[in-house]
Amino acid sequence: MIAARPQPAQGHFRTPLMETPFHPRLAALAETNDWYGWAGMKSLHSVYDEELEYFAIRSTAALFDISPMAKYRVRGPGSEAMLNRLTLRDVRKLAPGRVHYTAWCDDEGHVLDDGTLFRLAPDDFRLCCQGRHLPWLLDTAEGFDCTVTDETDEVAGLALQGPCSFAVLAAAGFTGAETLKPFQLRDFPHEGGRVTISRTGFTGDLGYELFVAADAALTLWDRLWSAGQPLRLKAIGYNALNRARIEAGFIVAGADFTPADQAIRTDRVRMPDEIGLDWMVDLTKSAFTGRRAIAAARAKGTLKHILVGLDIADNTPAEGAIVYHRGKREAGVVSAAIWSPTLKRNIAIASLDRPYGSRLTDDLWVEIYALRELRYAKLMKPARIVPRPFLTLPRRSATPPGRF
Amino acid sequence: MKQHDVILIGGGHNGLVTAGYLQRAGLNVLVVEKNPWVGGAATSRDTGTGVTFSNCSYVCSLFRPEIMRDLELPKHGLQIISYEGGAVFTRDGDYLASYRDHDSHRREFARFSARDAEAYESYARDVTRQCRFIQPLLMRTAPDPVSFKPRDIAELLWIARRFGNFSAEEMAATVRFWTMSIADFLEEYFETDVIKAYLALSGIIGTALGPMSPGTAYVLLHHYMGEVDGSVGAWGYARGGMGAVTQALAASFTAAGGTIRTDAGVAKVLTKGGRTRGVVLETGEEILAPRVVSNADVKRTFLKLVDPADLPDPFLHRVKHFKMRGSSGKLNIALDGLPDFPALPEGSRCAMGDMHFTDSVERMERGYDDWKAGRWSADPFVDMMIPTQLDPTMAPPGQHFMSCFVQYCPPKLEGRDWTDADRAAFAETVVSQIADYSPGFRDRIIGMEVRTPRELEAEVGLTEGNIFQGELTFDQLLFNRPVPGYAQYRSPIPGLYICGSSTHPGGGVMGAPGRNAAAEILRDLRMHPKEMRPAHDVL
Ligand SMILES: Cc1cc2nc3c(=O)[nH]c(=O)nc-3n(C[C@H](O)[C@H](O)[C@H](O)COP(=O)(O)OP(=O)(O)OC[C@H]3O[C@@H](n4cnc5c(N)ncnc54)[C@H](O)[C@@H]3O)c2cc1C
C-alpha cells in the first residue's frame, strides 16, 4: 500500500484564477465585477466605468495592477553578456538604474516577446514580459555565469500613470522621485523594505511603475491610495489602459503579433522589422539570437510584413477590419483600433503584407463591419498611414515632472 | 430474395461507415458479422455483472465529425461527452494531474518543475504543428506514388506542396518527429520523469514498441489528431460506452434500408474468373454480390478468407509481413462503489480522466522488455478510467464501470498459448497495482472481464489481438498501409475491397478508413453521392 502524501500546493486547482497581492483592495473597489483571467490571475477589465477610467489616465492619476506580468530575474557576473545574447538591443549601453524596452527572437529571427529590461544593479536585471519564457531563458543562460529565476509570484507590480502620478508619489512621501528621468529607476524605502520605482509605463503619459515584495503589496497600495485621494487617483482596469496604449502606439504580444513560440501556423510569425521594432536591432553589438536571420532578411529583402499606424476616416473603430489597397486588393488586417478621445481621431494599428505599407502606402482602405441593431453597416473608409505614437505628450518626458 | 450490390464482411465501425455511405448512395448493402452483435472493437455489452462495459475501445476523439454528420449519427442516438483530467500516481504518494484549464495545468506541472511547466506550451505547439500537416491526410485516399495516374500525381503534388511550404527547420522537425522515439522527443522538452511518463502513453498505446523505440513519437501524433467539437487533442466518452458509436452507425444504416446479419461469419470470399462473386458463410450458405468489402484485418482477409491462388505472391508476402503484433490487454471491472484514491485531493476533476500508475519512462520500457520476453509484466502499465462518473447510463446508481487498458500483454507466453490460469494471473497484476493506491479496492469488485490478445483475437478477429489492425509505425502508413500498391482500399481481386483499420489512415475509432473506402468504391461505380460532404478544414 502506498501512503498518500498530501501537500498544500496540490490544492491549486480549486482556484484556477489566483488572486494577485492587491486583490483585497481591487475586490473592495470593483463595482462592475468584470473579472477576467490574465495569465491565470484575477484581473479587472474595468473597475467602475471604463470610459471614466480612461480619463483618470489622461487627466488625473490611475493605478493599475500589473502583478500578472511575467518577471524573470537574471543575476550574476555573466548576466549582461547573457542578456546581450538574448535580446536585440545592446545591454552594455543600459546603465545600472535604467530601463529599456527590448525584444528577443528565436534562431530564425522571429520575435518571441517584447518586454522591459530593468538594470537594478550592474549584475542584477529584471525582465518583465507578457509570455512565459523560463525554458528559453535557461537555455540561453547556459555557458554564462548567471542565474535565471522566475519571480512572477514573489514580486507585485503597480502602474501609476497620468498627469498627477508624480504628485501622488510626492504626497505619498517618495522624496527624490522628482529627479527620476524617463526610463530611470531607483529604490525607495517602504515599511522597512524597499520599493523599486521606475519612470516607465504603457500609456504614453507621465507615469511610473512600482515593484515591491508581494507581502508588502497592500501597504504600498494603501500608501499611494490615501495620498492619492485628494489628487483624484482612481483604480483602473485593462480596457482603459488598452485605449491609452493604442494612443501611445504600443504593441501587445498575442494581439498585434503572434509570438513565435505560440504560432501554430508557421507563416504567422514576425521579425522585428515586421512589427515596427527594427530600431531595436543592434547589428553592431556582439552576437545575439536571431541576428544572422534578421541580417539576411534585410539583405535579401525577404521581409514579408510591416506594422503601421493608421488614421481612418469616419468615427467607427476598425477593430479586426481588413485593409485593402485601392479598395480591392487585400493588404492586411487591423489588430487594434479605437476612436481616440484625446486626439479626436479614429486610429488603428495594422499589420500589412509588403509592399503595402512599405512601397505602396497610398490608396489604402479599411472595411469596417459595424453591427447596428441586427444589421451590419459595411463601411469602406479611406485610411492614411501615420507615424506612431499617435499621441505625444510633453508631460511624459518633462523633468522635473509637473504636478498635473 | 433481394439482390445485394455489396456485401460487407464484418460490422466493425469502419465496416458500418462504409456500408452506411454505400447504402445512402443508393446501393443495396448487406453486412455479415460473425458475432451476435455488431461493433467489432467498438462495442458495449453487459457480460453478466449488471454493469455495461466498453469491452474494447473506451474513449473517443478520433471519430471524424464529418461522418457523424453525414450519417446523422446524433439522430440515431450518438452523444460524445467531453471529460477533463488525468493523473499519474507516483510511488512516493504524490500524483501529477492534468487539467483542462491552461493555468491549472501549468501550476500542476510547476509543482514538479517550473521549467517543465513553461515548456509544455512549446511542446503542445510543436505537436499541434505536426498535426496540422498530417490531419488533412486522414480523410483522403493516400496517393500511389508509382501509379502515374493523374489523380495520384495530383495528390502527391498536393502533399509535396504542403511539404514544400515548410521552412528548412520545419522540414527537419517533421522528419525527426516521424522517426524519433517518444522518450527522446519528450526529453527535448521536459526534465521530470513523471511528466514524461504521463505524456509518453500516447506513443506506445497499442504498439509493440517501447517508449524508447524509434517511431513512437509519430504514434503520439495519431492519438493527438482527434478532436471533440473542434477542440483538437481533446478526448471524450461515448454516452452508453463505445458501443453507442456502432449502435448509431447500425441504426443509421438500417434506417437507410441496409441489412445486417449477425451470427454470420464468413468462411471464404467467392471468386470466379478472377473476379469477386460473393461470400460463403461458415454454415456453407452462399451469398452472391459483385462487390465484397472486408472490414476484417488485412491478414485475416487475405490469408484466411481468400484463396491464395487468387493473389500474386509479392502481395501475399507483404501481407504476411505486415506487422500486427498483439501488445495490449484489458480488464473491465464492475464496482459497487467509486474506488477511493487517497493521494488525490478531494474534488479534483482529474479523476474523471485517465489514471496511470507508471511514473517513469524507464518503468514503461521495462514493461516492454517483459513483452519482448513473452511475459506479462509484474509492473504493468495501466491506463485506467471510470467513465460512469460522467455517464449515467452504464451502471445502476452507485455502481461503476472501470476500464483498465494494459499496454504490453504478449500474444503468446514464451511461445505457448495463453491458459485461463495465465489470464487470471495477468489480471491479478493489474488489480494488485490498483489496490496499492486504493485501499479496499478488491472489496469493491463485483465482476470482471479480462481480455488478453487471445480473447481479442477470438472475439473481434484481430490477428494476434493487435488493437489497430496493424501497427501505426511510419513504415506501415499512407501508401504503405497495408501493402504498397494496394493502399487505395482495392485488392488484387477486382470487386474485393478492404475498409478496416488495416488501411490508411489506420486504427482507432476514427471511421476515416471506412469513409475513404466508400469513396473509392463509389468512384469505381462512377457515383458521386451528395451525402458525402467534403472533409472539414482542420485547425
Ligand atoms: C482493447 C482495445 C482498446 C482500444 N481502445 C481504443 C480507444 O480507447 N479509442 C480508440 O479510438 N480506439 C481504441 N482501440 C482501437 C479501435 O477500437 C479499433 O482500431 C477499431 O475499433 C477498429 O475498427 P474496425 O472497424 O477497423 O475493425 P474491427 O473493429 O476489428 O471490426 C472488424 C469486424 O469484423 C468482424 N469479422 C472479422 N472476421 C469476420 C468474418 N470472417 N466474418 C464476419 N465478420 C468478421 C469482427 O467481428 C468485427 O466486428 C482499441 C482497441 C482495442 C482492441
mmCIF file with all atom_site columns, N, CA and C in Angstrom, chain B residues 176-229:
data_model
loop_
_atom_site.group_PDB
_atom_site.id
_atom_site.type_symbol
_atom_site.label_atom_id
_atom_site.label_alt_id
_atom_site.label_comp_id
_atom_site.label_asym_id
_atom_site.label_entity_id
_atom_site.label_seq_id
_atom_site.pdbx_PDB_ins_code
_atom_site.Cartn_x
_atom_site.Cartn_y
_atom_site.Cartn_z
_atom_site.occupancy
_atom_site.B_iso_or_equiv
_atom_site.pdbx_formal_charge
_atom_site.auth_seq_id
_atom_site.auth_comp_id
_atom_site.auth_asym_id
_atom_site.auth_atom_id
_atom_site.pdbx_PDB_model_num
ATOM 1   N N  . ARG B 1 176 ? 12.277  14.431 -38.145 1.00 0.00 ? 176 ARG B N  1
ATOM 2   C CA . ARG B 1 176 ? 12.700  13.913 -36.842 1.00 0.00 ? 176 ARG B CA 1
ATOM 3   C C  . ARG B 1 176 ? 11.495  13.344 -36.106 1.00 0.00 ? 176 ARG B C  1
ATOM 4   N N  . PHE B 1 177 ? 10.403  14.078 -36.163 1.00 0.00 ? 177 PHE B N  1
ATOM 5   C CA . PHE B 1 177 ? 9.209   13.642 -35.457 1.00 0.00 ? 177 PHE B CA 1
ATOM 6   C C  . PHE B 1 177 ? 8.724   12.279 -35.945 1.00 0.00 ? 177 PHE B C  1
ATOM 7   N N  . TRP B 1 178 ? 8.784   12.066 -37.254 1.00 0.00 ? 178 TRP B N  1
ATOM 8   C CA . TRP B 1 178 ? 8.300   10.815 -37.815 1.00 0.00 ? 178 TRP B CA 1
ATOM 9   C C  . TRP B 1 178 ? 9.185   9.627  -37.434 1.00 0.00 ? 178 TRP B C  1
ATOM 10  N N  . THR B 1 179 ? 10.413  9.918  -37.040 1.00 0.00 ? 179 THR B N  1
ATOM 11  C CA . THR B 1 179 ? 11.346  8.807  -36.847 1.00 0.00 ? 179 THR B CA 1
ATOM 12  C C  . THR B 1 179 ? 11.818  8.637  -35.408 1.00 0.00 ? 179 THR B C  1
ATOM 13  N N  . MET B 1 180 ? 11.529  9.613  -34.562 1.00 0.00 ? 180 MET B N  1
ATOM 14  C CA . MET B 1 180 ? 12.082  9.591  -33.198 1.00 0.00 ? 180 MET B CA 1
ATOM 15  C C  . MET B 1 180 ? 11.312  8.677  -32.258 1.00 0.00 ? 180 MET B C  1
ATOM 16  N N  . SER B 1 181 ? 11.940  8.393  -31.119 1.00 0.00 ? 181 SER B N  1
ATOM 17  C CA . SER B 1 181 ? 11.189  7.715  -30.059 1.00 0.00 ? 181 SER B CA 1
ATOM 18  C C  . SER B 1 181 ? 10.474  8.778  -29.238 1.00 0.00 ? 181 SER B C  1
ATOM 19  N N  . ILE B 1 182 ? 9.386   8.364  -28.641 1.00 0.00 ? 182 ILE B N  1
ATOM 20  C CA . ILE B 1 182 ? 8.637   9.300  -27.820 1.00 0.00 ? 182 ILE B CA 1
ATOM 21  C C  . ILE B 1 182 ? 9.487   9.744  -26.616 1.00 0.00 ? 182 ILE B C  1
ATOM 22  N N  . ALA B 1 183 ? 10.309  8.848  -26.106 1.00 0.00 ? 183 ALA B N  1
ATOM 23  C CA . ALA B 1 183 ? 11.157  9.210  -24.962 1.00 0.00 ? 183 ALA B CA 1
ATOM 24  C C  . ALA B 1 183 ? 12.142  10.310 -25.359 1.00 0.00 ? 183 ALA B C  1
ATOM 25  N N  . ASP B 1 184 ? 12.780  10.148 -26.512 1.00 0.00 ? 184 ASP B N  1
ATOM 26  C CA . ASP B 1 184 ? 13.733  11.169 -26.964 1.00 0.00 ? 184 ASP B CA 1
ATOM 27  C C  . ASP B 1 184 ? 13.024  12.482 -27.248 1.00 0.00 ? 184 ASP B C  1
ATOM 28  N N  . PHE B 1 185 ? 11.843  12.393 -27.837 1.00 0.00 ? 185 PHE B N  1
ATOM 29  C CA . PHE B 1 185 ? 11.095  13.602 -28.161 1.00 0.00 ? 185 PHE B CA 1
ATOM 30  C C  . PHE B 1 185 ? 10.741  14.362 -26.879 1.00 0.00 ? 185 PHE B C  1
ATOM 31  N N  . LEU B 1 186 ? 10.238  13.659 -25.906 1.00 0.00 ? 186 LEU B N  1
ATOM 32  C CA . LEU B 1 186 ? 9.838   14.314 -24.652 1.00 0.00 ? 186 LEU B CA 1
ATOM 33  C C  . LEU B 1 186 ? 11.049  14.871 -23.904 1.00 0.00 ? 186 LEU B C  1
ATOM 34  N N  . GLU B 1 187 ? 12.147  14.160 -24.029 1.00 0.00 ? 187 GLU B N  1
ATOM 35  C CA . GLU B 1 187 ? 13.390  14.579 -23.387 1.00 0.00 ? 187 GLU B CA 1
ATOM 36  C C  . GLU B 1 187 ? 13.813  15.978 -23.841 1.00 0.00 ? 187 GLU B C  1
ATOM 37  N N  . GLU B 1 188 ? 13.451  16.338 -25.064 1.00 0.00 ? 188 GLU B N  1
ATOM 38  C CA . GLU B 1 188 ? 13.837  17.654 -25.580 1.00 0.00 ? 188 GLU B CA 1
ATOM 39  C C  . GLU B 1 188 ? 13.062  18.782 -24.921 1.00 0.00 ? 188 GLU B C  1
ATOM 40  N N  . TYR B 1 189 ? 11.966  18.423 -24.236 1.00 0.00 ? 189 TYR B N  1
ATOM 41  C CA . TYR B 1 189 ? 11.149  19.466 -23.612 1.00 0.00 ? 189 TYR B CA 1
ATOM 42  C C  . TYR B 1 189 ? 11.164  19.401 -22.085 1.00 0.00 ? 189 TYR B C  1
ATOM 43  N N  . PHE B 1 190 ? 11.190  18.191 -21.555 1.00 0.00 ? 190 PHE B N  1
ATOM 44  C CA . PHE B 1 190 ? 10.906  18.039 -20.128 1.00 0.00 ? 190 PHE B CA 1
ATOM 45  C C  . PHE B 1 190 ? 12.049  17.366 -19.383 1.00 0.00 ? 190 PHE B C  1
ATOM 46  N N  . GLU B 1 191 ? 12.119  17.706 -18.089 1.00 0.00 ? 191 GLU B N  1
ATOM 47  C CA . GLU B 1 191 ? 13.156  17.093 -17.251 1.00 0.00 ? 191 GLU B CA 1
ATOM 48  C C  . GLU B 1 191 ? 12.572  16.157 -16.196 1.00 0.00 ? 191 GLU B C  1
ATOM 49  N N  . THR B 1 192 ? 11.257  16.238 -15.958 1.00 0.00 ? 192 THR B N  1
ATOM 50  C CA . THR B 1 192 ? 10.661  15.479 -14.861 1.00 0.00 ? 192 THR B CA 1
ATOM 51  C C  . THR B 1 192 ? 10.153  14.118 -15.339 1.00 0.00 ? 192 THR B C  1
ATOM 52  N N  . ASP B 1 193 ? 10.562  13.065 -14.648 1.00 0.00 ? 193 ASP B N  1
ATOM 53  C CA . ASP B 1 193 ? 10.191  11.708 -15.039 1.00 0.00 ? 193 ASP B CA 1
ATOM 54  C C  . ASP B 1 193 ? 8.688   11.516 -15.171 1.00 0.00 ? 193 ASP B C  1
ATOM 55  N N  . VAL B 1 194 ? 7.956   11.959 -14.134 1.00 0.00 ? 194 VAL B N  1
ATOM 56  C CA . VAL B 1 194 ? 6.530   11.644 -14.121 1.00 0.00 ? 194 VAL B CA 1
ATOM 57  C C  . VAL B 1 194 ? 5.807   12.393 -15.245 1.00 0.00 ? 194 VAL B C  1
ATOM 58  N N  . ILE B 1 195 ? 6.282   13.561 -15.597 1.00 0.00 ? 195 ILE B N  1
ATOM 59  C CA . ILE B 1 195 ? 5.658   14.317 -16.694 1.00 0.00 ? 195 ILE B CA 1
ATOM 60  C C  . ILE B 1 195 ? 5.901   13.595 -18.010 1.00 0.00 ? 195 ILE B C  1
ATOM 61  N N  . LYS B 1 196 ? 7.124   13.132 -18.182 1.00 0.00 ? 196 LYS B N  1
ATOM 62  C CA . LYS B 1 196 ? 7.425   12.392 -19.409 1.00 0.00 ? 196 LYS B CA 1
ATOM 63  C C  . LYS B 1 196 ? 6.614   11.096 -19.474 1.00 0.00 ? 196 LYS B C  1
ATOM 64  N N  . ALA B 1 197 ? 6.495   10.440 -18.328 1.00 0.00 ? 197 ALA B N  1
ATOM 65  C CA . ALA B 1 197 ? 5.751   9.176  -18.305 1.00 0.00 ? 197 ALA B CA 1
ATOM 66  C C  . ALA B 1 197 ? 4.289   9.426  -18.658 1.00 0.00 ? 197 ALA B C  1
ATOM 67  N N  . TYR B 1 198 ? 3.749   10.518 -18.163 1.00 0.00 ? 198 TYR B N  1
ATOM 68  C CA . TYR B 1 198 ? 2.338   10.804 -18.445 1.00 0.00 ? 198 TYR B CA 1
ATOM 69  C C  . TYR B 1 198 ? 2.119   11.022 -19.939 1.00 0.00 ? 198 TYR B C  1
ATOM 70  N N  . LEU B 1 199 ? 3.019   11.800 -20.540 1.00 0.00 ? 199 LEU B N  1
ATOM 71  C CA . LEU B 1 199 ? 2.827   12.162 -21.942 1.00 0.00 ? 199 LEU B CA 1
ATOM 72  C C  . LEU B 1 199 ? 3.231   11.037 -22.892 1.00 0.00 ? 199 LEU B C  1
ATOM 73  N N  . ALA B 1 200 ? 4.030   10.093 -22.388 1.00 0.00 ? 200 ALA B N  1
ATOM 74  C CA . ALA B 1 200 ? 4.528   9.032  -23.268 1.00 0.00 ? 200 ALA B CA 1
ATOM 75  C C  . ALA B 1 200 ? 3.458   8.015  -23.617 1.00 0.00 ? 200 ALA B C  1
ATOM 76  N N  . LEU B 1 201 ? 2.423   7.947  -22.814 1.00 0.00 ? 201 LEU B N  1
ATOM 77  C CA . LEU B 1 201 ? 1.393   6.928  -23.031 1.00 0.00 ? 201 LEU B CA 1
ATOM 78  C C  . LEU B 1 201 ? 0.946   6.862  -24.482 1.00 0.00 ? 201 LEU B C  1
ATOM 79  N N  . SER B 1 202 ? 0.627   8.021  -25.057 1.00 0.00 ? 202 SER B N  1
ATOM 80  C CA . SER B 1 202 ? 0.059   8.030  -26.397 1.00 0.00 ? 202 SER B CA 1
ATOM 81  C C  . SER B 1 202 ? 1.043   7.533  -27.441 1.00 0.00 ? 202 SER B C  1
ATOM 82  N N  . GLY B 1 203 ? 2.310   7.475  -27.094 1.00 0.00 ? 203 GLY B N  1
ATOM 83  C CA . GLY B 1 203 ? 3.299   6.994  -28.046 1.00 0.00 ? 203 GLY B CA 1
ATOM 84  C C  . GLY B 1 203 ? 3.386   5.486  -28.108 1.00 0.00 ? 203 GLY B C  1
ATOM 85  N N  . ILE B 1 204 ? 2.854   4.817  -27.109 1.00 0.00 ? 204 ILE B N  1
ATOM 86  C CA . ILE B 1 204 ? 3.040   3.358  -27.094 1.00 0.00 ? 204 ILE B CA 1
ATOM 87  C C  . ILE B 1 204 ? 1.742   2.584  -27.103 1.00 0.00 ? 204 ILE B C  1
ATOM 88  N N  . ILE B 1 205 ? 0.626   3.281  -26.945 1.00 0.00 ? 205 ILE B N  1
ATOM 89  C CA . ILE B 1 205 ? -0.627  2.545  -26.800 1.00 0.00 ? 205 ILE B CA 1
ATOM 90  C C  . ILE B 1 205 ? -0.876  1.705  -28.054 1.00 0.00 ? 205 ILE B C  1
ATOM 91  N N  . GLY B 1 206 ? -1.164  0.454  -27.832 1.00 0.00 ? 206 GLY B N  1
ATOM 92  C CA . GLY B 1 206 ? -1.472  -0.438 -28.939 1.00 0.00 ? 206 GLY B CA 1
ATOM 93  C C  . GLY B 1 206 ? -0.308  -0.782 -29.836 1.00 0.00 ? 206 GLY B C  1
ATOM 94  N N  . THR B 1 207 ? 0.900   -0.433 -29.410 1.00 0.00 ? 207 THR B N  1
ATOM 95  C CA . THR B 1 207 ? 2.054   -0.576 -30.276 1.00 0.00 ? 207 THR B CA 1
ATOM 96  C C  . THR B 1 207 ? 3.062   -1.525 -29.644 1.00 0.00 ? 207 THR B C  1
ATOM 97  N N  . ALA B 1 208 ? 3.575   -2.420 -30.430 1.00 0.00 ? 208 ALA B N  1
ATOM 98  C CA . ALA B 1 208 ? 4.543   -3.364 -29.898 1.00 0.00 ? 208 ALA B CA 1
ATOM 99  C C  . ALA B 1 208 ? 5.934   -2.741 -29.916 1.00 0.00 ? 208 ALA B C  1
ATOM 100 N N  . LEU B 1 209 ? 6.004   -1.545 -29.393 1.00 0.00 ? 209 LEU B N  1
ATOM 101 C CA . LEU B 1 209 ? 7.272   -0.831 -29.287 1.00 0.00 ? 209 LEU B CA 1
ATOM 102 C C  . LEU B 1 209 ? 7.334   -0.229 -27.896 1.00 0.00 ? 209 LEU B C  1
ATOM 103 N N  . GLY B 1 210 ? 8.542   0.033  -27.436 1.00 0.00 ? 210 GLY B N  1
ATOM 104 C CA . GLY B 1 210 ? 8.688   0.680  -26.140 1.00 0.00 ? 210 GLY B CA 1
ATOM 105 C C  . GLY B 1 210 ? 8.821   2.179  -26.325 1.00 0.00 ? 210 GLY B C  1
ATOM 106 N N  . PRO B 1 211 ? 8.689   2.931  -25.230 1.00 0.00 ? 211 PRO B N  1
ATOM 107 C CA . PRO B 1 211 ? 8.809   4.382  -25.358 1.00 0.00 ? 211 PRO B CA 1
ATOM 108 C C  . PRO B 1 211 ? 10.168  4.814  -25.879 1.00 0.00 ? 211 PRO B C  1
ATOM 109 N N  . MET B 1 212 ? 11.151  3.916  -25.795 1.00 0.00 ? 212 MET B N  1
ATOM 110 C CA . MET B 1 212 ? 12.474  4.273  -26.292 1.00 0.00 ? 212 MET B CA 1
ATOM 111 C C  . MET B 1 212 ? 12.694  3.791  -27.722 1.00 0.00 ? 212 MET B C  1
ATOM 112 N N  . SER B 1 213 ? 11.673  3.144  -28.319 1.00 0.00 ? 213 SER B N  1
ATOM 113 C CA . SER B 1 213 ? 11.834  2.670  -29.698 1.00 0.00 ? 213 SER B CA 1
ATOM 114 C C  . SER B 1 213 ? 11.583  3.801  -30.688 1.00 0.00 ? 213 SER B C  1
ATOM 115 N N  . PRO B 1 214 ? 12.435  3.926  -31.719 1.00 0.00 ? 214 PRO B N  1
ATOM 116 C CA . PRO B 1 214 ? 12.192  4.930  -32.755 1.00 0.00 ? 214 PRO B CA 1
ATOM 117 C C  . PRO B 1 214 ? 10.814  4.719  -33.383 1.00 0.00 ? 214 PRO B C  1
ATOM 118 N N  . GLY B 1 215 ? 10.188  5.809  -33.776 1.00 0.00 ? 215 GLY B N  1
ATOM 119 C CA . GLY B 1 215 ? 8.894   5.702  -34.446 1.00 0.00 ? 215 GLY B CA 1
ATOM 120 C C  . GLY B 1 215 ? 7.715   5.953  -33.527 1.00 0.00 ? 215 GLY B C  1
ATOM 121 N N  . THR B 1 216 ? 7.976   5.954  -32.215 1.00 0.00 ? 216 THR B N  1
ATOM 122 C CA . THR B 1 216 ? 6.846   6.097  -31.293 1.00 0.00 ? 216 THR B CA 1
ATOM 123 C C  . THR B 1 216 ? 6.369   7.543  -31.154 1.00 0.00 ? 216 THR B C  1
ATOM 124 N N  . ALA B 1 217 ? 7.197   8.509  -31.553 1.00 0.00 ? 217 ALA B N  1
ATOM 125 C CA . ALA B 1 217 ? 6.714   9.896  -31.497 1.00 0.00 ? 217 ALA B CA 1
ATOM 126 C C  . ALA B 1 217 ? 5.541   10.070 -32.446 1.00 0.00 ? 217 ALA B C  1
ATOM 127 N N  . TYR B 1 218 ? 5.624   9.408  -33.617 1.00 0.00 ? 218 TYR B N  1
ATOM 128 C CA . TYR B 1 218 ? 4.517   9.526  -34.559 1.00 0.00 ? 218 TYR B CA 1
ATOM 129 C C  . TYR B 1 218 ? 3.236   8.912  -33.992 1.00 0.00 ? 218 TYR B C  1
ATOM 130 N N  . VAL B 1 219 ? 3.375   7.826  -33.248 1.00 0.00 ? 219 VAL B N  1
ATOM 131 C CA . VAL B 1 219 ? 2.187   7.173  -32.677 1.00 0.00 ? 219 VAL B CA 1
ATOM 132 C C  . VAL B 1 219 ? 1.454   8.158  -31.753 1.00 0.00 ? 219 VAL B C  1
ATOM 133 N N  . LEU B 1 220 ? 2.245   8.967  -31.063 1.00 0.00 ? 220 LEU B N  1
ATOM 134 C CA . LEU B 1 220 ? 1.644   10.015 -30.228 1.00 0.00 ? 220 LEU B CA 1
ATOM 135 C C  . LEU B 1 220 ? 0.753   10.918 -31.070 1.00 0.00 ? 220 LEU B C  1
ATOM 136 N N  . LEU B 1 221 ? 1.260   11.290 -32.220 1.00 0.00 ? 221 LEU B N  1
ATOM 137 C CA . LEU B 1 221 ? 0.521   12.189 -33.096 1.00 0.00 ? 221 LEU B CA 1
ATOM 138 C C  . LEU B 1 221 ? -0.827  11.594 -33.476 1.00 0.00 ? 221 LEU B C  1
ATOM 139 N N  . HIS B 1 222 ? -0.804  10.306 -33.770 1.00 0.00 ? 222 HIS B N  1
ATOM 140 C CA . HIS B 1 222 ? -2.033  9.627  -34.163 1.00 0.00 ? 222 HIS B CA 1
ATOM 141 C C  . HIS B 1 222 ? -3.112  9.802  -33.094 1.00 0.00 ? 222 HIS B C  1
ATOM 142 N N  . HIS B 1 223 ? -2.696  9.866  -31.841 1.00 0.00 ? 223 HIS B N  1
ATOM 143 C CA . HIS B 1 223 ? -3.671  9.999  -30.751 1.00 0.00 ? 223 HIS B CA 1
ATOM 144 C C  . HIS B 1 223 ? -3.980  11.440 -30.409 1.00 0.00 ? 223 HIS B C  1
ATOM 145 N N  . TYR B 1 224 ? -3.266  12.341 -31.042 1.00 0.00 ? 224 TYR B N  1
ATOM 146 C CA . TYR B 1 224 ? -3.420  13.759 -30.724 1.00 0.00 ? 224 TYR B CA 1
ATOM 147 C C  . TYR B 1 224 ? -4.279  14.424 -31.785 1.00 0.00 ? 224 TYR B C  1
ATOM 148 N N  . MET B 1 225 ? -4.482  13.693 -32.890 1.00 0.00 ? 225 MET B N  1
ATOM 149 C CA . MET B 1 225 ? -5.100  14.296 -34.064 1.00 0.00 ? 225 MET B CA 1
ATOM 150 C C  . MET B 1 225 ? -6.600  14.426 -33.974 1.00 0.00 ? 225 MET B C  1
ATOM 151 N N  . GLY B 1 226 ? -7.167  13.786 -32.968 1.00 0.00 ? 226 GLY B N  1
ATOM 152 C CA . GLY B 1 226 ? -8.618  13.808 -32.857 1.00 0.00 ? 226 GLY B CA 1
ATOM 153 C C  . GLY B 1 226 ? -9.115  15.108 -32.295 1.00 0.00 ? 226 GLY B C  1
ATOM 154 N N  . GLU B 1 227 ? -10.394 15.154 -32.043 1.00 0.00 ? 227 GLU B N  1
ATOM 155 C CA . GLU B 1 227 ? -10.980 16.364 -31.508 1.00 0.00 ? 227 GLU B CA 1
ATOM 156 C C  . GLU B 1 227 ? -12.327 16.011 -30.889 1.00 0.00 ? 227 GLU B C  1
ATOM 157 N N  . VAL B 1 228 ? -12.801 16.864 -29.998 1.00 0.00 ? 228 VAL B N  1
ATOM 158 C CA . VAL B 1 228 ? -14.188 16.822 -29.582 1.00 0.00 ? 228 VAL B CA 1
ATOM 159 C C  . VAL B 1 228 ? -14.735 18.208 -29.895 1.00 0.00 ? 228 VAL B C  1
ATOM 160 N N  . ASP B 1 229 ? -15.650 18.249 -30.843 1.00 0.00 ? 229 ASP B N  1
ATOM 161 C CA . ASP B 1 229 ? -16.267 19.521 -31.240 1.00 0.00 ? 229 ASP B CA 1
ATOM 162 C C  . ASP B 1 229 ? -15.238 20.612 -31.516 1.00 0.00 ? 229 ASP B C  1
#
